[in-house]
Coordinates of C-alpha atoms in Angstrom, one line a residue:
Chain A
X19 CA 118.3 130.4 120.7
X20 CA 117.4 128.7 124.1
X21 CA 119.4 126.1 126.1
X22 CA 118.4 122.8 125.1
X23 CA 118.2 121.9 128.8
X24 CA 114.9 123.6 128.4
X25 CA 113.7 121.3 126.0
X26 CA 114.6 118.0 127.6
X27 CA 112.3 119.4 130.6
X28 CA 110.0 120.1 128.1
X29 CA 110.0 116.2 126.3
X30 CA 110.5 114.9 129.7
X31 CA 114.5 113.3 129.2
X32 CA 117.7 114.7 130.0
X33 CA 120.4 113.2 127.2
X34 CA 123.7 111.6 128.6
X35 CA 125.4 112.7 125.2
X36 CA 124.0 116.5 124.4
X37 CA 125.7 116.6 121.0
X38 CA 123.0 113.5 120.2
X39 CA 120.1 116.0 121.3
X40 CA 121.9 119.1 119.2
X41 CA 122.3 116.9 116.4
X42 CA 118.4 116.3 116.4
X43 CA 117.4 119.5 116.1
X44 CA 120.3 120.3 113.6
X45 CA 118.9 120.9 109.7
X46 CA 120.9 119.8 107.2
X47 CA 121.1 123.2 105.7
X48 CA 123.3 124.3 108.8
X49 CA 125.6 121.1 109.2
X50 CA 127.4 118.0 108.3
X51 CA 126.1 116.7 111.6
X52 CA 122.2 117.1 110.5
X53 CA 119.5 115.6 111.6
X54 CA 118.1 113.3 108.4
X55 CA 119.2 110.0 110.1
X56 CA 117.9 110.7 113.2
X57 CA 114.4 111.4 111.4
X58 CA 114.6 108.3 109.5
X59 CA 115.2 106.1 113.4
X60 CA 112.5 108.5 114.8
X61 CA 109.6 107.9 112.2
X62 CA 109.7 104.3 112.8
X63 CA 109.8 104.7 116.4
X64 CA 107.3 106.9 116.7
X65 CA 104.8 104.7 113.9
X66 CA 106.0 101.5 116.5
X67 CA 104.8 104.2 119.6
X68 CA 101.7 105.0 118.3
X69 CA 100.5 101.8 116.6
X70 CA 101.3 100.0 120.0
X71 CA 98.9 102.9 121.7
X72 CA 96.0 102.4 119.8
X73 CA 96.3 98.8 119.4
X74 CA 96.3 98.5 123.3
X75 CA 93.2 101.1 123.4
X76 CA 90.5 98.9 121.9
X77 CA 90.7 95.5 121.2
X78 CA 87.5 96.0 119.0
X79 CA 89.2 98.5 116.7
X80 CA 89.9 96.9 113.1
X81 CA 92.9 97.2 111.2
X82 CA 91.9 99.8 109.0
X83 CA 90.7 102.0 111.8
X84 CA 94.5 101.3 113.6
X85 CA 95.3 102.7 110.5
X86 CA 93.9 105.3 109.8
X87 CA 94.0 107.3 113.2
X88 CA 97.3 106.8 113.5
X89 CA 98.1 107.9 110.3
X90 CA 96.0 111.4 111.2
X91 CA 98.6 110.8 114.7
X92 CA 102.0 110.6 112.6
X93 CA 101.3 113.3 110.1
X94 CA 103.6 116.2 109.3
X95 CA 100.7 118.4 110.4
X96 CA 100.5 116.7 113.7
X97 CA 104.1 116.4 114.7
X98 CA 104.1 120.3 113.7
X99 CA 101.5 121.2 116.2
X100 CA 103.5 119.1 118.8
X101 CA 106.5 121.1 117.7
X102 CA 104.6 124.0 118.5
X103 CA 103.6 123.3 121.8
X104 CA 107.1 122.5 122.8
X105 CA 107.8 125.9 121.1
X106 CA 110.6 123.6 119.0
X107 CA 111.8 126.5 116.4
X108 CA 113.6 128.4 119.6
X109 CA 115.7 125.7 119.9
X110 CA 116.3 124.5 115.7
X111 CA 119.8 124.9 114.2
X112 CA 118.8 126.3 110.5
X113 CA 120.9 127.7 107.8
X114 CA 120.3 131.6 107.1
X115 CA 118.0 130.6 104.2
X116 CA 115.8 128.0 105.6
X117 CA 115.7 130.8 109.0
X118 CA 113.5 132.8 106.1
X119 CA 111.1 130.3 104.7
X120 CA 107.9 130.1 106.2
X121 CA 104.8 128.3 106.2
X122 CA 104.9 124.3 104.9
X123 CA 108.8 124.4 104.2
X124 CA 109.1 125.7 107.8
X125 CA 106.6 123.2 109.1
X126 CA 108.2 120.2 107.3
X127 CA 111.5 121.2 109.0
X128 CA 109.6 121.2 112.8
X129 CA 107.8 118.2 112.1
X130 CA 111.1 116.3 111.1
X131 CA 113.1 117.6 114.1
X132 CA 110.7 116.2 116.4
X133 CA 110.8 113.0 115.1
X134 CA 114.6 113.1 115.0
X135 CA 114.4 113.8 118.9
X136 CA 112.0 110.8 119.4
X137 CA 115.2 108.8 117.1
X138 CA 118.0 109.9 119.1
X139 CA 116.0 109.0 123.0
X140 CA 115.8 105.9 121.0
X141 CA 119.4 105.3 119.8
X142 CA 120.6 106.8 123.5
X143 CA 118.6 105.2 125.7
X144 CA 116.4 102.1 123.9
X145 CA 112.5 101.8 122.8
X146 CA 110.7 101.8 126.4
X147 CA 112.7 105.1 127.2
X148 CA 111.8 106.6 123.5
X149 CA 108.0 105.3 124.2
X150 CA 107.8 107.2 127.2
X151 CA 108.8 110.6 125.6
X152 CA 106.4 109.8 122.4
X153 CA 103.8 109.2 125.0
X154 CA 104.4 112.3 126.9
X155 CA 104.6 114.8 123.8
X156 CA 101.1 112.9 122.3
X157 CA 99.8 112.8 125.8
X158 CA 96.8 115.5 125.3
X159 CA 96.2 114.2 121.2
X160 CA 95.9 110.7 122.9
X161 CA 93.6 111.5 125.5
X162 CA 91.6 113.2 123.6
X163 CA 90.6 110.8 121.1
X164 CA 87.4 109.2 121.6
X165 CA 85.5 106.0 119.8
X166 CA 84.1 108.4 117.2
X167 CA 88.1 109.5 116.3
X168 CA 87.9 105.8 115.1
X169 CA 84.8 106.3 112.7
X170 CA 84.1 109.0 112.2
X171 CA 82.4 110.0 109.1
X172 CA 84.0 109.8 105.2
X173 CA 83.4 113.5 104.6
X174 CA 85.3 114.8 107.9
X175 CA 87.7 112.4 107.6
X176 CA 88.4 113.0 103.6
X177 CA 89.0 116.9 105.0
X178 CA 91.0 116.2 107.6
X179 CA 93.8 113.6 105.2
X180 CA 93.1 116.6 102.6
X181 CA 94.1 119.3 105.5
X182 CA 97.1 117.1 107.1
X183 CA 98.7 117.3 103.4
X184 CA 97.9 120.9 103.0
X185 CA 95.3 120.7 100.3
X186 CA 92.5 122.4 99.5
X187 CA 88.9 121.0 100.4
X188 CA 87.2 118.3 97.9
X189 CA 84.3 120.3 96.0
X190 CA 80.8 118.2 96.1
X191 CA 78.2 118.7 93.9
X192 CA 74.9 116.8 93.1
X193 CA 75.0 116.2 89.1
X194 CA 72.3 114.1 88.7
X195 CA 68.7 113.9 90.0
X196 CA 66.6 110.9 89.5
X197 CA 62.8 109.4 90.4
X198 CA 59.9 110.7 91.8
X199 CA 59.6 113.3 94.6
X200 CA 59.3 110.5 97.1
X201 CA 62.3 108.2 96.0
X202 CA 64.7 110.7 94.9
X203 CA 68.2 109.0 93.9
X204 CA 70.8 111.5 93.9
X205 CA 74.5 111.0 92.2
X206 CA 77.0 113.4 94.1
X207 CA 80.7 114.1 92.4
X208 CA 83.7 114.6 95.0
X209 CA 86.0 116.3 93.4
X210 CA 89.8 116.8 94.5
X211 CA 91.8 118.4 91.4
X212 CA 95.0 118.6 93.3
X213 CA 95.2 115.0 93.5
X214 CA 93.7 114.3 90.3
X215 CA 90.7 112.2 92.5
X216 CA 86.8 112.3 90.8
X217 CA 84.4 110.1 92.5
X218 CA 80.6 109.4 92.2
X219 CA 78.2 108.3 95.0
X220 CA 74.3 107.4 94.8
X221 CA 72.2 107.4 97.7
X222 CA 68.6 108.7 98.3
X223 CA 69.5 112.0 100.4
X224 CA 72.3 114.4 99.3
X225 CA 74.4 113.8 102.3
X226 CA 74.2 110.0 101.8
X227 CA 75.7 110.3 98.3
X228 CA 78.6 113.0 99.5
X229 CA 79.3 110.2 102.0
X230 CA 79.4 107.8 99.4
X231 CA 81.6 110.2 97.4
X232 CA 84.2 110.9 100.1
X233 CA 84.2 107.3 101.0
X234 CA 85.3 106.5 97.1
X235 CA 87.9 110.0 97.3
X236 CA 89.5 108.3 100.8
X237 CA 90.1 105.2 98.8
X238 CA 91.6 106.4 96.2
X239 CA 93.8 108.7 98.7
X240 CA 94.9 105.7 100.3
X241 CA 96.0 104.1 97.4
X242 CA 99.0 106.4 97.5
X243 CA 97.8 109.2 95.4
X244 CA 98.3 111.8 98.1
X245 CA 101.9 110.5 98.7
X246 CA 102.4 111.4 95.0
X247 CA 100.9 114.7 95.4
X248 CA 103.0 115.6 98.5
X249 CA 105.7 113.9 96.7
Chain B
X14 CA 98.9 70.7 110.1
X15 CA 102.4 71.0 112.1
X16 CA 102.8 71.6 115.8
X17 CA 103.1 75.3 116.4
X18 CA 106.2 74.4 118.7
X19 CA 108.0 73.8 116.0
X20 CA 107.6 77.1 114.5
X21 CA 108.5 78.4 118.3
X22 CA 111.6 77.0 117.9
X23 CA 112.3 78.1 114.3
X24 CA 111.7 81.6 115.4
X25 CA 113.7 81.4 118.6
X26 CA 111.2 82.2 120.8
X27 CA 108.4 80.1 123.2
X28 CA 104.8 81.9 124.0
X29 CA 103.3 82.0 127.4
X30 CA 99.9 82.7 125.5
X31 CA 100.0 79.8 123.0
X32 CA 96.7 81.5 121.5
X33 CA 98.4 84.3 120.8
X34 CA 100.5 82.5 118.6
X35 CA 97.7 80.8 117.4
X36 CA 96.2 83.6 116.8
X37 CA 98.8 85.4 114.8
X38 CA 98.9 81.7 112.3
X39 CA 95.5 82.2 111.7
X40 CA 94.1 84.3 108.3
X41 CA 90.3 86.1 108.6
X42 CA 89.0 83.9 106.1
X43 CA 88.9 80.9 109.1
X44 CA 88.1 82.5 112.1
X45 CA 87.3 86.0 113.9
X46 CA 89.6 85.8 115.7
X47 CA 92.4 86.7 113.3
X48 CA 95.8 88.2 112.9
X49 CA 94.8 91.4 111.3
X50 CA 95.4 93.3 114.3
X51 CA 98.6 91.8 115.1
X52 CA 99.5 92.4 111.6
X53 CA 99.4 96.0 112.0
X54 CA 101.7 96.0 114.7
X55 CA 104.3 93.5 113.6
X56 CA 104.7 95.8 110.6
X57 CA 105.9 98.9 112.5
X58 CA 107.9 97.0 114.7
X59 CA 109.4 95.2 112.2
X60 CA 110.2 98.5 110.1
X61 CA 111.8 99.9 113.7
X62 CA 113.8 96.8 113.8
X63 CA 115.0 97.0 110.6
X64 CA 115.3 100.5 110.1
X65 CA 117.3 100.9 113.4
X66 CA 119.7 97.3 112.0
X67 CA 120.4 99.5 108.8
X68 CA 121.2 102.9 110.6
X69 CA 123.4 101.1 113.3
X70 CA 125.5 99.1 110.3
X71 CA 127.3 102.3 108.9
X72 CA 126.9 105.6 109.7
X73 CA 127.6 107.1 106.4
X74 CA 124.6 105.6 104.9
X75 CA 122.1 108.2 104.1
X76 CA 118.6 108.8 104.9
X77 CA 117.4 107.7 101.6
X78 CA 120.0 104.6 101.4
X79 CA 118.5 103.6 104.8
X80 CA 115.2 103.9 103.5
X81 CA 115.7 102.2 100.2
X82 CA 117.2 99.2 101.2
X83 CA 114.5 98.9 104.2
X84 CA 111.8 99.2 102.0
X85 CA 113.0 96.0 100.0
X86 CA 113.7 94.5 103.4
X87 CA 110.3 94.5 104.3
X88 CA 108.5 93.8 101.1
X89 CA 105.9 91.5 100.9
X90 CA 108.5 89.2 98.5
X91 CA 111.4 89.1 100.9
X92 CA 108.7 88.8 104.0
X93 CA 107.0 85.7 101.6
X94 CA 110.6 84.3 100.9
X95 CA 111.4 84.4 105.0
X96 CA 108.0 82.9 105.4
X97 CA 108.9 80.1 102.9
X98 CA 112.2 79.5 105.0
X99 CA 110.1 78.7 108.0
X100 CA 107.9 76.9 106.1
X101 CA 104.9 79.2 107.8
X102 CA 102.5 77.3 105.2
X103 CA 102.5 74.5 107.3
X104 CA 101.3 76.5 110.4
X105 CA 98.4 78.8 108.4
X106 CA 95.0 78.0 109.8
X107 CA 93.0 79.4 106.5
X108 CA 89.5 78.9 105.3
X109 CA 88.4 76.6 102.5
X110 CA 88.6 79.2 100.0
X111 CA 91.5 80.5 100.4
X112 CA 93.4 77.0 100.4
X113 CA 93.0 76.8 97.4
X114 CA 94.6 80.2 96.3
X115 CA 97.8 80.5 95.5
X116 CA 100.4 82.4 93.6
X117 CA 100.4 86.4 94.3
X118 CA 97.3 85.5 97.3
X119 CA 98.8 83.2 99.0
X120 CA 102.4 85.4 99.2
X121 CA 100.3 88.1 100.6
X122 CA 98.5 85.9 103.7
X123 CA 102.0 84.3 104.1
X124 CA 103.7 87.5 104.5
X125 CA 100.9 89.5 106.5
X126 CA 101.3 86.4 109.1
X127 CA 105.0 86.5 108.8
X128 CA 104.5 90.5 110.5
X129 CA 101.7 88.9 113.0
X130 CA 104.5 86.8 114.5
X131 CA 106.4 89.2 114.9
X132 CA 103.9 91.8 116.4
X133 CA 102.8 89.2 118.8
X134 CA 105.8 88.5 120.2
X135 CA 106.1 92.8 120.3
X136 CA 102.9 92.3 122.1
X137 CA 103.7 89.3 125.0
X138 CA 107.4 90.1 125.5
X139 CA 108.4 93.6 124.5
X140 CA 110.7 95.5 122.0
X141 CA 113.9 93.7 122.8
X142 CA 112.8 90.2 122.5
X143 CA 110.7 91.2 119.2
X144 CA 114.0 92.4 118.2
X145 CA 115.4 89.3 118.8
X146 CA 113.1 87.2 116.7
X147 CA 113.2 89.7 113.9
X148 CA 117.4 89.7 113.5
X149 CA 117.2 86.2 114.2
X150 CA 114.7 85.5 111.0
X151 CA 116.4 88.0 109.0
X152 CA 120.3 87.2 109.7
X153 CA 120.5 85.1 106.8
X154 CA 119.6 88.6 104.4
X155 CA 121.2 91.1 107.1
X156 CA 124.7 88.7 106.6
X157 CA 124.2 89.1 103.1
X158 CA 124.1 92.9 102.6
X159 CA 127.1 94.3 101.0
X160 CA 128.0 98.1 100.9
X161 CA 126.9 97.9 97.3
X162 CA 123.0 96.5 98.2
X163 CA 123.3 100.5 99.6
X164 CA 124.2 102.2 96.3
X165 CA 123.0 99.3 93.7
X166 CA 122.6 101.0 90.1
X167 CA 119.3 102.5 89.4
X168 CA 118.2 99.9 86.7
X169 CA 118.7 96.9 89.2
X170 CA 117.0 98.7 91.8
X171 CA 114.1 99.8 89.6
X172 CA 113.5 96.0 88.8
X173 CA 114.0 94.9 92.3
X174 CA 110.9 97.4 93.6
X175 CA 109.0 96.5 90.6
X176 CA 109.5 92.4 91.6
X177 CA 108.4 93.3 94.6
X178 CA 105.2 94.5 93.4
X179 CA 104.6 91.6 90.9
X180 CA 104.8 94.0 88.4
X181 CA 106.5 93.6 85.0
X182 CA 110.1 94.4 83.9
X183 CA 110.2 98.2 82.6
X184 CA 111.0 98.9 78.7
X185 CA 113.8 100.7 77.6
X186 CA 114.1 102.5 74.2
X187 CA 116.5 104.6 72.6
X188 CA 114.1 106.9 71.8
X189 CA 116.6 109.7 70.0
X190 CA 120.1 110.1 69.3
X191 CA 121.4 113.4 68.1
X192 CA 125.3 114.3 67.4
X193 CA 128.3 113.2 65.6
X194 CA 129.8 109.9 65.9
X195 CA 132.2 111.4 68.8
X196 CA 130.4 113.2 70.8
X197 CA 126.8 111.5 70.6
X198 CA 124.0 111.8 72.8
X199 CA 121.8 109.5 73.7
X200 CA 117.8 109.5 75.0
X201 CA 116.7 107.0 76.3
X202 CA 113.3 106.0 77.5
X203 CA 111.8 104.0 80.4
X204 CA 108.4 102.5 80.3
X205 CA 106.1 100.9 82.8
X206 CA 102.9 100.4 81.5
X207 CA 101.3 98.6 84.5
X208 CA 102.4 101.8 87.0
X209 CA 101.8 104.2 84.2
X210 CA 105.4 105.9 84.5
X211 CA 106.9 107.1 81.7
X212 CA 110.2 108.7 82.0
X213 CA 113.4 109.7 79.8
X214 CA 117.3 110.0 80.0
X215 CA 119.8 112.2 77.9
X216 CA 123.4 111.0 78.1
X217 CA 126.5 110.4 76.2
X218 CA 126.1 106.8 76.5
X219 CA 123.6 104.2 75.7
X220 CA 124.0 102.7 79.2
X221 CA 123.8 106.1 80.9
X222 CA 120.8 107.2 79.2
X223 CA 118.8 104.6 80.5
X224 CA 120.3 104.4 84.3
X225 CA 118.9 107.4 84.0
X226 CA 115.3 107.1 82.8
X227 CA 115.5 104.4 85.3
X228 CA 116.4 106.5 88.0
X229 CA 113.9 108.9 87.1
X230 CA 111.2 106.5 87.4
X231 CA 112.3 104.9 90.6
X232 CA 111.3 108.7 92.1
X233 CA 108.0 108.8 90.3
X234 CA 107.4 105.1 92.0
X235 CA 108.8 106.4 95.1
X236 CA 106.1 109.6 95.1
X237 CA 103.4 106.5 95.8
X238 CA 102.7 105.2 91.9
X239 CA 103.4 102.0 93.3
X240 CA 101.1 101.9 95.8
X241 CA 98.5 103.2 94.1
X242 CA 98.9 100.5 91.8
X243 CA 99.5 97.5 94.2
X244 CA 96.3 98.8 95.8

């Protein structure tokens, strides 16, 4: 266990009250005083962080681009490579138990904790002080995104929601053939059985219709299907 | 067409940038430039404000509480209702077309512009004075939240989130009862065709069995049925 002095170097403040900071990085399968409130402040905080980041980036970005990046930003698979690089699990209070689990249990508890942290700068010290951590911790994701992180295309996009929930890739495949050699019309199927998605797209190449396919599979997705698969 | 100071002074607070007001009034369907962007953002700072109301009001309030009661807090309905308060029809700059909508339509515009204000204010003044606005529009629900709006039974919350949606009441039906006349048990089930949930309670009681089938389908909604359907 390392002193937690290291980690406020790390996320850039130093806490008036440290039992707010232990508290953060407290799961609730080690105390009373856990963490799951602090999560709760820190998710919309860090939504409100984010949203405000990209909004300010572009004024040219639409809604549903806003939207989508930051939820890629936000995600559990995100906040868990953050946690990473501040090496977060050295300082996480965890019952015996949850000290054994590994992979996505463990990562769901690292991803939480850091947005409990972002929760308590916010309940110590007020938004513009939170902001200024979020920014710091998402410094290198945020610069690093580029105008094609804002459109890039359905299939890389439909992998990267699909990886960020810790499901397997969407299988393609052409089912149906159509028309002369010189105006082929192909019908593609994208198919995600973990999240119960099937979708069709028609185009005249192959890799138009597995566009059009994981265009149909992301709008599904979005419709909440993937939070009742995580669910 | 009213005089958009009057909606300053319903909301409490006075632009510098009278277009951004403007701006935030003003639906896609009668102008590019439009409040879908500011729409975006008024939603997550409204959901910080809120969230962070509900988590300061009692710190025994769990994670889930906080969450539960904030969704309905920033519902489309109670955003419509506040929108209705302020009268925000009055102020709408809308296309032709979409005058003449109304009923589950026009709620949605009335509520997306209701966030707009509030992210536009986020956006000229900062956190704290969005803050301001927000408690100042909501005070008349935040007054009116009881310890019980926290832990409200699970077949008055399960209607509540379904109003919310504009979807139908569920259906309950004793489905089985087994035992002798003393000791009987009950099952119960819980029906919501439009969100296709089906669910079913076992108790000793009539009444529990279905607070339970309704509880049981509040988590299948909760796992994103809804959204998927109110997509």
């Amino acid at each position: 266990m390392l002193n937690l002095s290291m980690l406020e170097s790390r996320i850039g403040y130093e806490f008036r009250d440290k039992k707010l900071l232990r508290r953060a990085v407290t799961h609730r399968s080690f105390a009373q005083e856990h963490n799951e409130r602090l999560e709760f402040l820190g998710d919309s905080v860090l939504n409100c962080v984010i949203g405000y980041a990209l909004f300010l980036r572009d004024r040219h970005f639409t809604e549903g681009e806003l939207s989508r990046v930051r939820a890629n930003l936000v995600c559990e698979k995100t906040l868990h490579d953050l946690a990473l690089t501040l090496d977060l699990s050295s300082f996480l209070f965890m019952g015996e138990g949850e000290l054994k689990t590994g992979g996505a249990r463990r990562a769901s508890i690292l991803a939480d904790a850091m947005e409990a942290i972002f929760g308590a700068v916010f309940f110590e010290a007020g938004f513009e002080e939170a902001q200024k951590v979020v920014l710091r911790v998402y410094e290198p994701i945020l610069s690093s995104l580029t105008p094609e992180t804002f459109s890039k295309d359905p299939k890389t996009r439909l992998q990267e929601m699909l990886q960020g929930s810790h499901l397997p890739r969407p299988a393609y495949a052409i089912v149906n053939t159509t028309g002369a050699a010189h105006q082929r019309s192909f019908t593609c199927e994208c198919r995600i059985e973990s999240a119960g998605v099937l979708t069709y797209g028609k185009a005249s190449s192959r890799r138009a219709a597995e566009q059009e396919a994981a265009a149909l599979a992301i709008e599904e997705l979005s419709k909440g299907k993937l939070n009742a698969v995580r669910g």
